mmCIF file of C-alpha atoms and ligand atoms in Angstrom:
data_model
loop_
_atom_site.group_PDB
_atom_site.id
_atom_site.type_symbol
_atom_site.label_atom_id
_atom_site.label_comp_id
_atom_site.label_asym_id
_atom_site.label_seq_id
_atom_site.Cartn_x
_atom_site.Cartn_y
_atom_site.Cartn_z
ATOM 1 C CA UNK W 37 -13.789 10.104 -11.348
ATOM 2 C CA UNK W 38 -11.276 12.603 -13.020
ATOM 3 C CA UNK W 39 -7.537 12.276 -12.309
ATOM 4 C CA UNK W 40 -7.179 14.520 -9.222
ATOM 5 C CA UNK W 41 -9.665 12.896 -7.693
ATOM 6 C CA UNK W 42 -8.452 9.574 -8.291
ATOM 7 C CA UNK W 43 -4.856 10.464 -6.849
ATOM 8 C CA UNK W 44 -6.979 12.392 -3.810
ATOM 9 C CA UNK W 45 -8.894 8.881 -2.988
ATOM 10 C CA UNK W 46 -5.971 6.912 -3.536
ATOM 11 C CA UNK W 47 -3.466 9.593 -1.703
ATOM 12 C CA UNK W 48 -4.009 7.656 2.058
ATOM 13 C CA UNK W 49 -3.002 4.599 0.789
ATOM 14 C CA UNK W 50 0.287 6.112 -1.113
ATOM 15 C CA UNK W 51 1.210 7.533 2.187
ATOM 16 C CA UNK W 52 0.670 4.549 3.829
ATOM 17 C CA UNK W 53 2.619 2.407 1.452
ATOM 18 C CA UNK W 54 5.635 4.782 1.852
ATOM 19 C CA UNK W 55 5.788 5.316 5.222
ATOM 20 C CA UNK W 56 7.433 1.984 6.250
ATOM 21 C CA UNK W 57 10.388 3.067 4.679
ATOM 22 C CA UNK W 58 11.025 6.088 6.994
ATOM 23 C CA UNK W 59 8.919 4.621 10.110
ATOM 24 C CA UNK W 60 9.977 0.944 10.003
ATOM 25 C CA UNK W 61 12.793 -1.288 12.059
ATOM 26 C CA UNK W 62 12.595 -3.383 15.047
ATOM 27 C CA UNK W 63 10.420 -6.237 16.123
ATOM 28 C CA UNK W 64 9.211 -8.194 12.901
ATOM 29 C CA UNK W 65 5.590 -8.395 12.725
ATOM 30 C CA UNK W 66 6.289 -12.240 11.599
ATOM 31 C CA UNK W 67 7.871 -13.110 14.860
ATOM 32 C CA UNK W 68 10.467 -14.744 13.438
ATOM 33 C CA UNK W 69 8.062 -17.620 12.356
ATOM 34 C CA UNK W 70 9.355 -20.335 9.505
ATOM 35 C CA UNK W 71 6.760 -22.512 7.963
ATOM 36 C CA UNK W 72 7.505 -25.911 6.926
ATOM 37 C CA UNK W 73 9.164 -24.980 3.599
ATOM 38 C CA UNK W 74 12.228 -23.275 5.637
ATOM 39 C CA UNK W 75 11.324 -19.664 4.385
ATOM 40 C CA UNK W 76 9.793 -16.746 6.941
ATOM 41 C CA UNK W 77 6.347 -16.382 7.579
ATOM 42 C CA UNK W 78 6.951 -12.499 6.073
ATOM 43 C CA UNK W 79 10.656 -11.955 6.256
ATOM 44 C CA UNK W 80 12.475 -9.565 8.616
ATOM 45 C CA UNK W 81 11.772 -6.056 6.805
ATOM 46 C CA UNK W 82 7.836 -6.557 7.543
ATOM 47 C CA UNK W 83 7.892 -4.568 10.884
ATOM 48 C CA UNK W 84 5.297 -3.581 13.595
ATOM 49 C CA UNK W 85 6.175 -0.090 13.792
ATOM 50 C CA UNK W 86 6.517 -0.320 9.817
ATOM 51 C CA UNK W 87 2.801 -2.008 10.028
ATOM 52 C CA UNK W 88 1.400 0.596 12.207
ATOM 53 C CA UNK W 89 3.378 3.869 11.175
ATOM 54 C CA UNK W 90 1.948 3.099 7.376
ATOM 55 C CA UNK W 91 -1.633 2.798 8.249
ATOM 56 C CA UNK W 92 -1.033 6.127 11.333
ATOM 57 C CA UNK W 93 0.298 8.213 8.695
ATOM 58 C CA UNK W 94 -2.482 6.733 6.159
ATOM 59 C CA UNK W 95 -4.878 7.943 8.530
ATOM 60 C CA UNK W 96 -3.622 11.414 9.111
ATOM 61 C CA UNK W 97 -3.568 11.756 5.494
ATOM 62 C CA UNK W 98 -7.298 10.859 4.825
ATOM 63 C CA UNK W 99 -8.265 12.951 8.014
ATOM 64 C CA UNK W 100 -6.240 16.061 5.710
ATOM 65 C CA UNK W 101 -7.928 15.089 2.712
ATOM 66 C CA UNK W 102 -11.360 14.527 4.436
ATOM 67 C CA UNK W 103 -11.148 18.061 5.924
ATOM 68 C CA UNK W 104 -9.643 20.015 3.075
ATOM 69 C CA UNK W 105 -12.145 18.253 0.193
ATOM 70 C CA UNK W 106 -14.923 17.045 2.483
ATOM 71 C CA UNK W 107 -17.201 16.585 -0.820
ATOM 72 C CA UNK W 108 -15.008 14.685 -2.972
ATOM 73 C CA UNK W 109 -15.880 11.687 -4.688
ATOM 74 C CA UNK W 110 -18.651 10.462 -2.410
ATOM 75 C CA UNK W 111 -20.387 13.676 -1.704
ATOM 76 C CA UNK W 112 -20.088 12.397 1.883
ATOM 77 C CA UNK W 113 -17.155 13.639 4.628
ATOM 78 C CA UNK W 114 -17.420 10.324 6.300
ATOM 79 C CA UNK W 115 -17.426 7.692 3.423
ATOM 80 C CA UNK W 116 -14.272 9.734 2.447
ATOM 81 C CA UNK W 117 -12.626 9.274 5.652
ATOM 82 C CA UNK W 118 -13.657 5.486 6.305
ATOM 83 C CA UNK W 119 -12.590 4.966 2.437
ATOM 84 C CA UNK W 120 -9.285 6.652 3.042
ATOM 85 C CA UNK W 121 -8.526 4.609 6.449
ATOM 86 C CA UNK W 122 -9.772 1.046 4.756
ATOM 87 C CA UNK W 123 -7.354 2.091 1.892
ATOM 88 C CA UNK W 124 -4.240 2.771 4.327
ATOM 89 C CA UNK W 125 -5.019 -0.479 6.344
ATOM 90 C CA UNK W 126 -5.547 -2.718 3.543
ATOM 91 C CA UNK W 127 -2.174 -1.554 1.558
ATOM 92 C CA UNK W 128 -0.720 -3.005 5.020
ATOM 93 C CA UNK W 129 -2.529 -6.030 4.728
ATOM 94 C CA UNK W 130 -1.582 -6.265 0.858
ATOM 95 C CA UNK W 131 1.517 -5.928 1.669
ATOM 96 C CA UNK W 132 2.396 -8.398 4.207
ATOM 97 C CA UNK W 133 -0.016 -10.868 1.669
ATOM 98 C CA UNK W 134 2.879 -9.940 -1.205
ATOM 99 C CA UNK W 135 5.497 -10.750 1.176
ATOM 100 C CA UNK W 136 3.821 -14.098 2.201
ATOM 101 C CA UNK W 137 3.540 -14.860 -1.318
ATOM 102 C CA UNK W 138 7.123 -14.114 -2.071
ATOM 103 C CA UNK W 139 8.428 -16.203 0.802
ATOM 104 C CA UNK W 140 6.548 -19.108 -0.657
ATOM 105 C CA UNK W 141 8.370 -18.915 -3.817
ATOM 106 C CA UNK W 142 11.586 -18.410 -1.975
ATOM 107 C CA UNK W 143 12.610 -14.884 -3.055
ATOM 108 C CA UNK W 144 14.324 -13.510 -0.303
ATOM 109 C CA UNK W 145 13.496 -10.232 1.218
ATOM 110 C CA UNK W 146 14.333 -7.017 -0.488
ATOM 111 C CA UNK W 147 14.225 -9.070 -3.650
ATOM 112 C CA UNK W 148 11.700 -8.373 -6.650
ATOM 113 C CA UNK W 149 9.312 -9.657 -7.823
ATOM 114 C CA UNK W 150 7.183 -7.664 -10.753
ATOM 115 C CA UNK W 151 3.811 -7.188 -10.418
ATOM 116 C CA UNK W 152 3.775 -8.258 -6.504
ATOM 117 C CA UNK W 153 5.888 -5.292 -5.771
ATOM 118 C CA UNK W 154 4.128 -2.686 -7.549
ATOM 119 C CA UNK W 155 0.702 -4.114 -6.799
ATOM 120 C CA UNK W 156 0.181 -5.958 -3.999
ATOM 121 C CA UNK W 157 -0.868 -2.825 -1.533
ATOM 122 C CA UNK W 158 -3.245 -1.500 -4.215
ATOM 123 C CA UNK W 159 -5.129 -4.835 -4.217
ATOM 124 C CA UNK W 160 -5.366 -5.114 -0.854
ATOM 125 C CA UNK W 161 -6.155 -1.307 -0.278
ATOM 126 C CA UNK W 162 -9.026 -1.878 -2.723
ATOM 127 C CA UNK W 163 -9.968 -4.817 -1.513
ATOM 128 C CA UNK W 164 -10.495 -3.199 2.247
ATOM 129 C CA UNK W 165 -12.170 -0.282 0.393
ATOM 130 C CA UNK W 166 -14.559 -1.860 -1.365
ATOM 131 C CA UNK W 167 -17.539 -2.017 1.559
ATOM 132 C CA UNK W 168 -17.296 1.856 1.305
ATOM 133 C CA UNK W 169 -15.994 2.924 -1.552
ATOM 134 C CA UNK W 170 -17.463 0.605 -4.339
ATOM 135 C CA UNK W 171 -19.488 2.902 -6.062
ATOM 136 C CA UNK W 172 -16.479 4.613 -7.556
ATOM 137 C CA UNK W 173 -14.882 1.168 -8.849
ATOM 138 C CA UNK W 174 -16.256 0.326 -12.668
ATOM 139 C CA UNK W 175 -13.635 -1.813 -14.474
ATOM 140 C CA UNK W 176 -12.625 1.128 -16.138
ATOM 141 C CA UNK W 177 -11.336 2.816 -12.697
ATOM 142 C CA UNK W 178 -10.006 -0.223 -11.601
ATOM 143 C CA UNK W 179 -7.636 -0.768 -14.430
ATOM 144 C CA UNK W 180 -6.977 2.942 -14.368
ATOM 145 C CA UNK W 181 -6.246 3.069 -10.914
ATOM 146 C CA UNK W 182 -4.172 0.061 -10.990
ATOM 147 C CA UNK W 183 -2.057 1.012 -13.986
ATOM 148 C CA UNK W 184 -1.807 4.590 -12.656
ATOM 149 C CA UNK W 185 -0.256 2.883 -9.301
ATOM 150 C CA UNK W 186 2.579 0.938 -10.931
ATOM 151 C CA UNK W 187 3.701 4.133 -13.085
ATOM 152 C CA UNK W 188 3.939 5.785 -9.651
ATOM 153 C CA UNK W 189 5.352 3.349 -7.691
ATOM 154 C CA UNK W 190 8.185 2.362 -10.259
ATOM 155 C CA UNK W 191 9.006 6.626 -10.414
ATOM 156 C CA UNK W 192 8.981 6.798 -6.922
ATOM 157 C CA UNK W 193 10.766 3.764 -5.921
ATOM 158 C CA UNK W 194 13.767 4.586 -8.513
ATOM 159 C CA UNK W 195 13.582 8.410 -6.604
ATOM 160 C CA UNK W 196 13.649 6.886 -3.267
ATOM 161 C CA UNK W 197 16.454 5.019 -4.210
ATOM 162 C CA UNK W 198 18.521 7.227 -5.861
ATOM 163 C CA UNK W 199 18.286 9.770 -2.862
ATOM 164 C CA UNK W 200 19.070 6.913 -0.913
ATOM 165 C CA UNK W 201 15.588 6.123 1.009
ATOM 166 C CA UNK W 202 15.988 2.955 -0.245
ATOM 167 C CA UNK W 203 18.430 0.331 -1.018
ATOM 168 C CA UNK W 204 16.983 -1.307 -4.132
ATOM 169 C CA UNK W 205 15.068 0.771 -6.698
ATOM 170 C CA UNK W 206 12.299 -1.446 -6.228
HETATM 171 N N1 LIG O 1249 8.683 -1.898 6.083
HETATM 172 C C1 LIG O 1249 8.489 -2.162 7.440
HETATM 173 N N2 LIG O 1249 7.341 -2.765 7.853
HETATM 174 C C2 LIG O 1249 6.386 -3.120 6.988
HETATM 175 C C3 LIG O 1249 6.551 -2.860 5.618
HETATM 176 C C4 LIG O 1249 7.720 -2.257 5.188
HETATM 177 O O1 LIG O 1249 9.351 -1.843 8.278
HETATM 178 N N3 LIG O 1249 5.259 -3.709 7.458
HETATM 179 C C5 LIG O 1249 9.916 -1.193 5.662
HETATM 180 C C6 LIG O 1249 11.124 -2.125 5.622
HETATM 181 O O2 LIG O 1249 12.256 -1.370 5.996
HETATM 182 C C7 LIG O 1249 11.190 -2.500 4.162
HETATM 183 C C8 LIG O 1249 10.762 -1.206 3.479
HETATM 184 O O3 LIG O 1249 9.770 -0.668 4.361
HETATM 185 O O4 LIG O 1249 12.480 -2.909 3.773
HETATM 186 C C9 LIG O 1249 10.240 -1.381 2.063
HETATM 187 O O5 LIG O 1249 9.125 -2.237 2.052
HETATM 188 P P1 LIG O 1249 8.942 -3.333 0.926
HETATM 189 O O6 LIG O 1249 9.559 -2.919 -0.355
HETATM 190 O O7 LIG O 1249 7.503 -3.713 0.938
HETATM 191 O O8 LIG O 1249 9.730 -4.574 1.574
HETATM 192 P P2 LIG O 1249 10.984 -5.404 1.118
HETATM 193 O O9 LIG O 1249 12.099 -5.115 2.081
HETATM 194 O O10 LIG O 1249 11.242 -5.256 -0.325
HETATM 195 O O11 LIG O 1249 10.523 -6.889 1.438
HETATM 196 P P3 LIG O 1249 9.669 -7.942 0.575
HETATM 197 O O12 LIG O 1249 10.663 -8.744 -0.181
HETATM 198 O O13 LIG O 1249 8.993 -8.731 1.643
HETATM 199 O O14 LIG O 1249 8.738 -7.204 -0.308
HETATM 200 MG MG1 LIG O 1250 10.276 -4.375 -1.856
#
């Protein structure tokens, strides 16, 4: 898998990891829920509308990409689709898993923690994938796509933040 197709597989699940930060707010997808250590279930930025606007908007984008490159990668319109929607939901997933895990070790929300920040939507966007898409992952890709994913997300978190999308530049 060259480069462009890489970011073209991997482009639902970018969208989908952005999104919250436009399409978030209201109800908490924790419902306010403490566990037994004092700390939230997922913390009050993990939101419904955040939850379900990321994996919409993931959606749209492999339904674009699906329509637009129908061959790519697979050589298959529909694994390309069902890859791209896995990826969008499972970035949601990963993401409320990185939360969890950050809650555990009592780092409040909004707060960083490397690796989990930058990673935890790939792994779980993979993870989802994988049923559909595993033919393209070798170790090679893997690491690729993995290292290629923190680059991006550490450029565009520090742009989001500096045009004021988000608080933090994380
Ligand atoms: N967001 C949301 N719903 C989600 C995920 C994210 O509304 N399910 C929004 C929130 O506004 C959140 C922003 O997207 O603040 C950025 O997400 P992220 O960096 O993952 O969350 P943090 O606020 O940093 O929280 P955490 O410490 O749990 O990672
Ligand atoms: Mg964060």
């Amino acid at each position: 898998m060259d480069l462009l197709a890489m970011i073209a597989f991997l482009l639902p699940c970018y969208f989908a990891n952005a999104a919250p930060v436009i399409l978030g707010g209201g109800a908490r997808m924790d419902f306010d829920i403490k566990l037994g250590d004092g700390g939230d279930l997922l913390g009050k930025t993990k939101t419904i509308r955040g939850f379900l606007g990321g994996v919409g908007i993931g959606i749209v984008v492999a339904g674009i990409i699906s329509v637009l490159f129908p061959m790519l990668i697979f050589g298959d319109q529909k694994t390309l689709f069902l890859s791209g929607v896995l990826l969008s939901i499972g970035a949601l997933v990963g993401d409320a898993v990185g939360s969890f895990i950050k809650r555990r070790m009592g780092i409040e929300s909004g707060k960083p923690l490397i690796l989990v920040d930058q990673l935890d939507f790939i792994a779980g966007a993979l993870v989802f994938a994988y049923p559909v898409a595993n033919s393209v992952y070798t170790l090679e890709s893997i690491i690729f796509m993995v290292a290629l994913t923190y680059v991006l997300h550490v450029i565009s978190n520090a742009a989001a933040n500096k045009v004021g999308l988000k608080k933090v530049p994380w």
